[in-house]
Coordinates of N, CA and C in Angstrom, one line a residue:
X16 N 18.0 48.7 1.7 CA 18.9 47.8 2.5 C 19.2 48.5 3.8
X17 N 18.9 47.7 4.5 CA 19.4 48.6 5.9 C 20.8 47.9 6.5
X18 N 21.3 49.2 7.4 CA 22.4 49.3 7.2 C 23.2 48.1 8.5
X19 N 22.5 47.1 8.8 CA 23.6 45.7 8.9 C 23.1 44.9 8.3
X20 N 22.7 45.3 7.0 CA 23.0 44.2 6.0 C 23.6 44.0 5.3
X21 N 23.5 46.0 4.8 CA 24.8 46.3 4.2 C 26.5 46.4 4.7
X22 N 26.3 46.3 5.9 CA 27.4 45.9 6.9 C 27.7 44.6 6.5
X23 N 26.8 43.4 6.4 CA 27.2 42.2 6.6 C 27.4 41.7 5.1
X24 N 27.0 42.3 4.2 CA 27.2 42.1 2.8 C 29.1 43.1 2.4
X25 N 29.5 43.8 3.4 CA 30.7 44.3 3.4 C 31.4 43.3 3.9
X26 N 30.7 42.5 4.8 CA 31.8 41.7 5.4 C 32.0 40.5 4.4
X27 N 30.9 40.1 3.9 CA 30.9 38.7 2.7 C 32.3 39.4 1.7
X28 N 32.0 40.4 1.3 CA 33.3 41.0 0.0 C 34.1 40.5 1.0
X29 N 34.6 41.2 2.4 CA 36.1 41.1 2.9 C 36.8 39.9 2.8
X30 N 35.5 39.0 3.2 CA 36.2 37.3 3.2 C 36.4 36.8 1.9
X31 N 35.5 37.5 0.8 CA 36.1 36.9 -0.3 C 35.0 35.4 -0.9
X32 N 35.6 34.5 -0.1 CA 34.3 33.1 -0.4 C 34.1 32.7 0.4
X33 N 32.8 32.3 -0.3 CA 31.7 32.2 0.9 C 31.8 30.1 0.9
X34 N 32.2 29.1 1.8 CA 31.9 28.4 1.9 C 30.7 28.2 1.9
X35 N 29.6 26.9 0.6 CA 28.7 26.5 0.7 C 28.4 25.4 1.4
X36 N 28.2 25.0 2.8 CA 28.4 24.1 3.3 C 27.4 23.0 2.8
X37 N 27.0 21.7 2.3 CA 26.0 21.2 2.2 C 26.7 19.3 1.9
X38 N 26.2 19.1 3.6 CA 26.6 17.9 3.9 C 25.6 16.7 3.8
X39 N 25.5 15.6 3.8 CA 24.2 15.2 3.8 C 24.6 14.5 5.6
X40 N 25.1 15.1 6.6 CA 25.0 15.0 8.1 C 25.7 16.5 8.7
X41 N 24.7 16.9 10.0 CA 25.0 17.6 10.6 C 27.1 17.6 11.1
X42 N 27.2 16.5 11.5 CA 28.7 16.0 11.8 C 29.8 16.2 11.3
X43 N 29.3 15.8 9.6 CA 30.1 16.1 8.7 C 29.9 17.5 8.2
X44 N 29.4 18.1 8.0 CA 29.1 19.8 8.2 C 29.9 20.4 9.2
X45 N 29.7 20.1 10.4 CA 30.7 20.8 11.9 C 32.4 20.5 11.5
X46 N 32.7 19.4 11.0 CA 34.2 19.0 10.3 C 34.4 19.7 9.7
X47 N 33.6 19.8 8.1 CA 34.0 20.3 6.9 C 34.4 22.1 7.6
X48 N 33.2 23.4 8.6 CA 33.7 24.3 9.1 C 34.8 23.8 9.9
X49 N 35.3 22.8 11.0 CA 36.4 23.1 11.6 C 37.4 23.2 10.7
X50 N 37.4 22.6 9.6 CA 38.7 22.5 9.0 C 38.8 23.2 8.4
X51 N 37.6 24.0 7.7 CA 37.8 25.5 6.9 C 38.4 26.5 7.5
X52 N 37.7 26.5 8.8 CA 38.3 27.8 9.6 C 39.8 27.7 9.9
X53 N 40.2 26.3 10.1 CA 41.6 26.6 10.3 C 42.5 26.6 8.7
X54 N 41.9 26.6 7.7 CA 42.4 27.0 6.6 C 42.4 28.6 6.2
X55 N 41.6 29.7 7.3 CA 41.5 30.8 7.2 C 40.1 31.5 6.5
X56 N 39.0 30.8 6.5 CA 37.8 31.3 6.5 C 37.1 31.4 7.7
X57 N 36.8 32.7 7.0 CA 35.5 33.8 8.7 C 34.3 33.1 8.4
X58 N 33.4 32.6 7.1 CA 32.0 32.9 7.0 C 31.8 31.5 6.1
X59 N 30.6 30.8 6.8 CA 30.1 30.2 6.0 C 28.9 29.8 6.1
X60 N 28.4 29.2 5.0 CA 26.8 29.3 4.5 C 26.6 27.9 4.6
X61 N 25.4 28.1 5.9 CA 25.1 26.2 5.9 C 23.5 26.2 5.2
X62 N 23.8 25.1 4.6 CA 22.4 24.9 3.6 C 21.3 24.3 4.4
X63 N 20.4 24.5 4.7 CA 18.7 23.9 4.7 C 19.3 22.5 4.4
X64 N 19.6 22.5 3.2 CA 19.1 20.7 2.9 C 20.3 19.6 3.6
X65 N 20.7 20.5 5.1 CA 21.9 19.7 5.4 C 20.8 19.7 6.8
X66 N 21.0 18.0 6.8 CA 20.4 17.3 8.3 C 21.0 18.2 9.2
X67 N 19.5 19.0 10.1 CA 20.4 19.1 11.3 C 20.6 20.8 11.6
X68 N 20.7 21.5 10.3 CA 21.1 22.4 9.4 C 20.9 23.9 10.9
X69 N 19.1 24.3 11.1 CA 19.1 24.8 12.1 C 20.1 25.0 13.5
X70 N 20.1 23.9 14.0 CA 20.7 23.4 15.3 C 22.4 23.5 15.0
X71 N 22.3 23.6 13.5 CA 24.3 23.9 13.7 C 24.4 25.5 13.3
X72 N 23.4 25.9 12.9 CA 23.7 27.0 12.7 C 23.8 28.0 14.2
X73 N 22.7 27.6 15.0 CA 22.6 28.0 16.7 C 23.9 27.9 16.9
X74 N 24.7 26.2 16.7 CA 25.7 25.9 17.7 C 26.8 27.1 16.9
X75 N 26.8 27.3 15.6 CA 28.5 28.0 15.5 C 28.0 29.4 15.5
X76 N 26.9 29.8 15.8 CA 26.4 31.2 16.1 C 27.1 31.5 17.6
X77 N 26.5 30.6 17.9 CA 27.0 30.4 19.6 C 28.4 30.3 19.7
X78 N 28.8 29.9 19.3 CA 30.2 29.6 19.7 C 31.7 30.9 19.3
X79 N 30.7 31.9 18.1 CA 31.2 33.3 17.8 C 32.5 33.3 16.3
X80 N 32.8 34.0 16.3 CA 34.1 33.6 15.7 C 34.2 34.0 14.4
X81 N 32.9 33.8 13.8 CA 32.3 33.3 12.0 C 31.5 34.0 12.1
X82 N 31.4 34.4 10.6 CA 29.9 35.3 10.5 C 29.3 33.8 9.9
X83 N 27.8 33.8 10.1 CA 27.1 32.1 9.5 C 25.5 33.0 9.0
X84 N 25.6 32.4 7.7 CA 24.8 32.2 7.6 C 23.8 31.0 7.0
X85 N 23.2 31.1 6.2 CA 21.5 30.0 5.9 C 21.6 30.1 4.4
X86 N 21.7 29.0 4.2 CA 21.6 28.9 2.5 C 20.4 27.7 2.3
X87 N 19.7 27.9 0.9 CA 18.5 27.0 0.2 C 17.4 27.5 1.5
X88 N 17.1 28.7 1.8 CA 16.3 29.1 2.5 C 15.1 30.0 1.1
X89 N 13.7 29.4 1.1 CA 12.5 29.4 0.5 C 11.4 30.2 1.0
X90 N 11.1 30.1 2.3 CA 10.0 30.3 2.8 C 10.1 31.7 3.6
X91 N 9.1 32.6 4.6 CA 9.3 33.2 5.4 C 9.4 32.5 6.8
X92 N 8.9 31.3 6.6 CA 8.7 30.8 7.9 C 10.4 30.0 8.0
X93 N 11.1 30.3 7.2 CA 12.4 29.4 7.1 C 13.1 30.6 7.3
X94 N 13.1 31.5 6.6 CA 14.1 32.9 7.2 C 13.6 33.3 8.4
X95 N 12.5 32.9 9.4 CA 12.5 33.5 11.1 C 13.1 32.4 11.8
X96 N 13.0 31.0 11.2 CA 13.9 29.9 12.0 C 14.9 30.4 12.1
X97 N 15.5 30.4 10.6 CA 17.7 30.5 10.7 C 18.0 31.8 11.6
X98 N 17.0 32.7 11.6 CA 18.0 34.3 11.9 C 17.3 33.8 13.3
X99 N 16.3 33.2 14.1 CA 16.3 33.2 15.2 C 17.4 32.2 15.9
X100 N 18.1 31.5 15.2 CA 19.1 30.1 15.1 C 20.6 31.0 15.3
X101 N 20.7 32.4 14.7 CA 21.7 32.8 14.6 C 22.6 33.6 13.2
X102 N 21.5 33.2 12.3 CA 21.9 33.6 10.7 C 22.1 35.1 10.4
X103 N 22.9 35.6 9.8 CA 23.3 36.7 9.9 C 23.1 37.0 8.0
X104 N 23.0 36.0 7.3 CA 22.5 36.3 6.0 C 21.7 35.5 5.2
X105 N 21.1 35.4 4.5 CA 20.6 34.2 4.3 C 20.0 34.1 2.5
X106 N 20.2 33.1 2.1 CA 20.7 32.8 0.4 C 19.7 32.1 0.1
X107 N 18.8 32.2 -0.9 CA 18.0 31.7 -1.7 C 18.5 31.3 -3.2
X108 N 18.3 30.4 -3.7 CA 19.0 30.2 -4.6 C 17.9 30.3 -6.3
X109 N 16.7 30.9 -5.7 CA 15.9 31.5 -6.6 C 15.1 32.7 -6.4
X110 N 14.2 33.7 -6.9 CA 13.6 34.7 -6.5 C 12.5 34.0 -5.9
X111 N 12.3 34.3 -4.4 CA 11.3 34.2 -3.2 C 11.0 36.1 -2.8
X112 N 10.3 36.4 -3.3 CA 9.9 37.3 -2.6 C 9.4 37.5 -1.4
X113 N 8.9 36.5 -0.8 CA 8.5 36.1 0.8 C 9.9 36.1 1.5
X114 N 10.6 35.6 0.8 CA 12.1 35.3 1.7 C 12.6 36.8 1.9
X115 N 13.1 37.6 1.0 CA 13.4 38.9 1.0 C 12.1 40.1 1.9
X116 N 11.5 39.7 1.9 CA 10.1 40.5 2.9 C 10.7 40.1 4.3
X117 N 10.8 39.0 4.2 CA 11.5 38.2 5.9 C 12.7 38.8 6.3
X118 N 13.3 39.1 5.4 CA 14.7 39.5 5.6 C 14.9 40.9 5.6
X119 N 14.0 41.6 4.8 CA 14.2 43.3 5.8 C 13.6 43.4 6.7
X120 N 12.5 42.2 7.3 CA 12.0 43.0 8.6 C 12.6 42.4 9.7
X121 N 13.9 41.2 9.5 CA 14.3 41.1 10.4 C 16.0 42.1 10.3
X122 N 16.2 42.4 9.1 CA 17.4 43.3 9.3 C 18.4 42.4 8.5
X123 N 18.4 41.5 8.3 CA 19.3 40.8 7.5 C 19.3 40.5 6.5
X124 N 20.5 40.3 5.7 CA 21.0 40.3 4.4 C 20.8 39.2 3.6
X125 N 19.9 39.9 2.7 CA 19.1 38.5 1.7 C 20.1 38.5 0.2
X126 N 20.6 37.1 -0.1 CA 21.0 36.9 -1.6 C 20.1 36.1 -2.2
X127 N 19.5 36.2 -3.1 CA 19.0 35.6 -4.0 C 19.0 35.3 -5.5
X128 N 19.3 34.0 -5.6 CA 19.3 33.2 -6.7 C 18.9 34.0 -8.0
X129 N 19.8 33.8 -9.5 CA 19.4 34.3 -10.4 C 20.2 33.9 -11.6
X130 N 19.7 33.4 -12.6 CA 20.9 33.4 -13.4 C 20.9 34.1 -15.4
X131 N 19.8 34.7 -15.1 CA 19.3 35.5 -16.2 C 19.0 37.2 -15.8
X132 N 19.4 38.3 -16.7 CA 18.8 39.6 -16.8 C 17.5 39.6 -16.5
X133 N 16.4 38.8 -16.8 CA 14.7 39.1 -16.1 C 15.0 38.8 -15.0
X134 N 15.5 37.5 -14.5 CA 15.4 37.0 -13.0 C 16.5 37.9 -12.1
X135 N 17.4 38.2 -12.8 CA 18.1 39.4 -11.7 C 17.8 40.8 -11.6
X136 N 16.8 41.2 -12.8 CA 15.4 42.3 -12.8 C 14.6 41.9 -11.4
X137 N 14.0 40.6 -11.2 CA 13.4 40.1 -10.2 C 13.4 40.4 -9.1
X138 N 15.0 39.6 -8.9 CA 15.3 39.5 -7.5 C 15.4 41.2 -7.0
X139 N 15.4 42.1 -7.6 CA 16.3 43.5 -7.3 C 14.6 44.1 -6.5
X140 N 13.9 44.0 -7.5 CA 12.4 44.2 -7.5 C 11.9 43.4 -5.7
X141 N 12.3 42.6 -6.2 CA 11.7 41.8 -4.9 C 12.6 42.2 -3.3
X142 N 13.5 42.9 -3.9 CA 14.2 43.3 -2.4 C 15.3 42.8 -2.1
X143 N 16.1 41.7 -3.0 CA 17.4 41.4 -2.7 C 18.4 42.3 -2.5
X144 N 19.4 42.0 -1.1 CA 20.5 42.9 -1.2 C 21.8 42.5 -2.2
X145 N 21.9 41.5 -2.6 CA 22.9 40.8 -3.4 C 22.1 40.1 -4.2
X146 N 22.6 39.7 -5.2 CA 22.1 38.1 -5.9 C 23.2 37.4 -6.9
X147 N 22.9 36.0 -6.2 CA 23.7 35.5 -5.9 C 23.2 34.3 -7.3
X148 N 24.7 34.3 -8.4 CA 24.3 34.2 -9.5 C 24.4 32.2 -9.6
X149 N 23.9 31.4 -9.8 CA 23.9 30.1 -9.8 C 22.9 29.4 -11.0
X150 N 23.0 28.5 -11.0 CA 24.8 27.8 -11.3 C 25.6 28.2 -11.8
X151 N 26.8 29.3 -11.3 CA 27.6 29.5 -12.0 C 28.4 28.8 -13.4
X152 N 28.8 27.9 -12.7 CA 29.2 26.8 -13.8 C 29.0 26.7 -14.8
X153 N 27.3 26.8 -15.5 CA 26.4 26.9 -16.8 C 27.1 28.1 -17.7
X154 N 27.7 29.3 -17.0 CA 27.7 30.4 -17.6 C 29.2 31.2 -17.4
X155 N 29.7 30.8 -16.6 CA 31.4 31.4 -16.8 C 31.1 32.7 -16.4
X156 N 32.5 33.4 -16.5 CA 32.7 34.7 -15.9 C 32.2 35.8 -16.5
X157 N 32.4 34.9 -18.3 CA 31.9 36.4 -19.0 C 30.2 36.9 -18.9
X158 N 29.8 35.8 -18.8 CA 28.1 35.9 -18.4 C 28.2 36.9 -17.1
X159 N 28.8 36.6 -15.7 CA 29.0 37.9 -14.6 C 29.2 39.2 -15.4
X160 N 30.5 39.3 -16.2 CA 30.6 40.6 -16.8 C 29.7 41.2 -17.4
X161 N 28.8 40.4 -18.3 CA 27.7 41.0 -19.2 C 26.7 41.7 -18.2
X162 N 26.2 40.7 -17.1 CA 25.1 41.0 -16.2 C 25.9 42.4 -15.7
X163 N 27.1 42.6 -15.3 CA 27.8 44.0 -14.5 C 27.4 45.1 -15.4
X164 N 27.2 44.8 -16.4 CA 27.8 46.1 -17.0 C 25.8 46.6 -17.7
X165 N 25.1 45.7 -17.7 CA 23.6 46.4 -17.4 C 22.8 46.8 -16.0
X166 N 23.7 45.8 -14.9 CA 23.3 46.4 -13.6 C 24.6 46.5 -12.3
X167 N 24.9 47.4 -13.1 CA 26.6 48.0 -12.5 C 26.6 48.4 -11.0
X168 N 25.0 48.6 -10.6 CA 24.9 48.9 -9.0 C 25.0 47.4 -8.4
X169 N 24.5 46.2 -8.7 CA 23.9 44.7 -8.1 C 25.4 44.4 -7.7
X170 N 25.5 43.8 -6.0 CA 26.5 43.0 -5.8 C 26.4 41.4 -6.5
X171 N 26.8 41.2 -7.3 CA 27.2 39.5 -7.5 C 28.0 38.5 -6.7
X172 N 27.1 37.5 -6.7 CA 28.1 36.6 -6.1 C 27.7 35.4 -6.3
X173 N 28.2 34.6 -7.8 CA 28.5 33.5 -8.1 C 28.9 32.2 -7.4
X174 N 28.3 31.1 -7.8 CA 28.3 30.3 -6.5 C 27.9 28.9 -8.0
X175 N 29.0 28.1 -7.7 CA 29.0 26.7 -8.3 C 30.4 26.5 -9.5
X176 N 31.5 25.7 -9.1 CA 31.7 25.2 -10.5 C 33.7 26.2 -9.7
X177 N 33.0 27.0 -9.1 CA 34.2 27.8 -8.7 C 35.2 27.3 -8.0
X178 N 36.7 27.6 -8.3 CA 38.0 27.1 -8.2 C 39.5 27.9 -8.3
X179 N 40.3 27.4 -7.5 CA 41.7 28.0 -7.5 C 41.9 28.6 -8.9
X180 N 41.6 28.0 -10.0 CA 41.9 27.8 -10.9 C 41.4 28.6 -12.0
X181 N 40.0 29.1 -11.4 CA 38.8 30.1 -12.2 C 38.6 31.0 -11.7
X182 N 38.8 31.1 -10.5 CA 38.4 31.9 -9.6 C 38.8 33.6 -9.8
X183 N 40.0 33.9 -10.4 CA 40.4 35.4 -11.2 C 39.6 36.1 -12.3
X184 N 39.2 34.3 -13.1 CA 38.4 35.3 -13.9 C 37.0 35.8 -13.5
X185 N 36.4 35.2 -12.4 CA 35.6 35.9 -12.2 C 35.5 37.4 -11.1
X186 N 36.9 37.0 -10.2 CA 37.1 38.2 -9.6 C 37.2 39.7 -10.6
X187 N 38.1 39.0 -12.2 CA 38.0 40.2 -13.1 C 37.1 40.5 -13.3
X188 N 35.8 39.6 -13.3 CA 34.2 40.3 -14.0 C 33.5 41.0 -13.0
X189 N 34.5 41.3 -11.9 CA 33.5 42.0 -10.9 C 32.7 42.2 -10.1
X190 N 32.8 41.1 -9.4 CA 31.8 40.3 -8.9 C 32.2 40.9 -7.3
X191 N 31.1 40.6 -6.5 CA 31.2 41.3 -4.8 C 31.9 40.1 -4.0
X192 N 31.7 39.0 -4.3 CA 32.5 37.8 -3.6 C 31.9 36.7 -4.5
X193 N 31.9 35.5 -3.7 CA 32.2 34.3 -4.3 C 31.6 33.1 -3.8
X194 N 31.1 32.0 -4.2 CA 30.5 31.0 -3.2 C 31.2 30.2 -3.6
X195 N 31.9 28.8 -2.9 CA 31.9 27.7 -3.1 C 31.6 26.2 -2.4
X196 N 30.9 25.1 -2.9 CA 30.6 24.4 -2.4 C 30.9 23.0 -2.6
X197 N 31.1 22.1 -3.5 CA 30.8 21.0 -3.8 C 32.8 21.0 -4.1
X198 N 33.0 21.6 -4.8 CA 34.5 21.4 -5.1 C 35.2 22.0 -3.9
X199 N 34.8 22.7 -3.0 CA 35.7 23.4 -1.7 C 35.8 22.3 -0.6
X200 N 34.0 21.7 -0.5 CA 33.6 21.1 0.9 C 33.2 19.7 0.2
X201 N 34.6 19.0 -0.2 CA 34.5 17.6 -0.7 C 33.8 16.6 0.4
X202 N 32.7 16.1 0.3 CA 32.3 15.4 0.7 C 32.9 13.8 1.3
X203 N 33.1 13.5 0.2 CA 34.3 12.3 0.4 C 35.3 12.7 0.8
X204 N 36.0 13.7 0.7 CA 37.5 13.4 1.7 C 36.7 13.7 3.1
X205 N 35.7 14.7 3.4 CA 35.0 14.9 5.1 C 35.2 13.5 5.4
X206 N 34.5 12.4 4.5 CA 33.8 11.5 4.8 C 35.3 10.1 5.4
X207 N 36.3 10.5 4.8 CA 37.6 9.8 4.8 C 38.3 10.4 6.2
X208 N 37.7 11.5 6.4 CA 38.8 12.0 7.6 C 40.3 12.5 7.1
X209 N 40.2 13.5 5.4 CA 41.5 13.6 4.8 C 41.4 15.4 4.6
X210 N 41.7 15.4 6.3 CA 41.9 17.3 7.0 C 42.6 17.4 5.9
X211 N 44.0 17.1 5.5 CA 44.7 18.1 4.6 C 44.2 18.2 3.4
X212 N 43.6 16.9 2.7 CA 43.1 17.6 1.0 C 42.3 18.7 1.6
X213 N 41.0 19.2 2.6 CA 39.8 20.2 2.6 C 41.0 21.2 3.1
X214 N 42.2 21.2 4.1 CA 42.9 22.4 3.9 C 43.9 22.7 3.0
X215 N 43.8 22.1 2.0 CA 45.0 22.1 0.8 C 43.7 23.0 0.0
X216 N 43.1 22.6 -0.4 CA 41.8 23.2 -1.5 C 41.6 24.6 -1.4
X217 N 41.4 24.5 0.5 CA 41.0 25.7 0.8 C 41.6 26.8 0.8
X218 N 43.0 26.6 0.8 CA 44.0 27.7 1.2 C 44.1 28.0 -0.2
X219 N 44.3 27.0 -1.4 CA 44.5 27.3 -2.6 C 43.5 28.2 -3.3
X220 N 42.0 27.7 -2.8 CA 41.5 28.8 -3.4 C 40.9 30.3 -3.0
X221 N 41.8 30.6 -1.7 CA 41.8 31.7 -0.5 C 43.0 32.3 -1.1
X222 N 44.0 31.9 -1.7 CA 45.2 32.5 -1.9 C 45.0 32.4 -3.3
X223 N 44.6 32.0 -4.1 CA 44.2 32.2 -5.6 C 43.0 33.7 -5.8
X224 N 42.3 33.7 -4.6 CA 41.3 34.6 -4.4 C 42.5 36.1 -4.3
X225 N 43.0 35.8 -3.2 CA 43.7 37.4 -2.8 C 44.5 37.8 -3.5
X226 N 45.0 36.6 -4.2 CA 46.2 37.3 -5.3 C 45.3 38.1 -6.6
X227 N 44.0 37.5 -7.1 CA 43.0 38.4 -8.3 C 42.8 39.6 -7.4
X228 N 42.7 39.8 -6.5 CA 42.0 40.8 -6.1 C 42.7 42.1 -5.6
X229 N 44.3 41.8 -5.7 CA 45.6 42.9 -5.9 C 46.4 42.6 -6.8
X230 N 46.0 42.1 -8.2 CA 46.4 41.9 -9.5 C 46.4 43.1 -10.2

């Protein structure tokens, strides 16, 4: 791992969760971050499969503020787009060993998808600096705990299903941070124009987060 990756994989722990951004419009993506950030998130992960996806990652690169990275990134030819766009880490949501090859020679911090002991054997093999356990949801916290305690070096960082509500028990299982996407970055309220439900959610599960983590 070289060391601003591991820098930037420091900075993912500090913030805690990682907004999964995945809009089906670039538009509604630039909303869903305005309104996150003024709910008190630094970093968020815009997905490939959000129209547009490149070009917003440029624009909030550009604009400073946030660490950003690139999520549902597959290819090598997809990790030289986002990190030339501005991506400072970049998330696969299964073992791509091309993706991880792209990502130490550009210096940047690769998570990769995993949700079994062979496949997080995989990803480690293949060069992931993190991996990032999904669908969480399928498997709960205690599944994070099991995977900690056979590979007690691997940062984790679960991503789906995650909430105000759940969100301790998997801070208990040890995990490096946290993703959330579909229940954080409600689509329908973006789509309604209802700022306070996405900053009600968001603070709740930012302040559900810091309270597990000096428990």
């Amino acid at each position: 791992m070289t060391s601003t990756a591991a820098a930037t994989l420091d900075q993912l722990a500090a913030y805690g969760v990682v907004p999964v951004i995945r809009n089906s419009s670039a538009d509604l993506a630039r909303t869903a971050v305005s309104w996150l950030r003024e709910a008190g998130y630094g970093t968020f992960e815009i997905t490939m499969t959000t129209p547009g996806a490149v070009g917003l990652i440029a624009e909030l690169s550009a604009q400073g503020g946030a660490l950003i990275g690139a999520g549902t990134v597959l290819t090598a030819a997809g990790v030289d787009e986002v990190v030339a766009a501005g991506a400072r880490y970049v998330v696969s949501p299964c073992v791509v060993p091309e993706v991880a090859a792209a990502c130490r020679r550009h210096g940047v911090a690769c998570l990769m998808g995993a949700l079994t002991p062979t496949e997080v054997h995989a990803a480690i093999l293949a060069g992931a600096d993190a991996v990032k356990v999904f669908p969480a949801s399928t498997v709960g916290p205690a599944h994070i705990k099991a995977l900690k305690s056979v590979f007690p070096g691997v940062r984790f960082v679960p991503t789906g299903g995650i909430d105000a509500g759940n969100v301790a028990a998997y801070v208990a299982a040890g995990v490096a941070c946290v993703g959330a996407g579909g229940k954080l970055v409600d689509e329908a309220l973006v789509k309604r124009g209802d700022r306070d439900g996405i900053l009600n959610a968001g603070r709740q599960l930012l302040d559900a987060y810091t309270a597990a983590k000096v428990a």
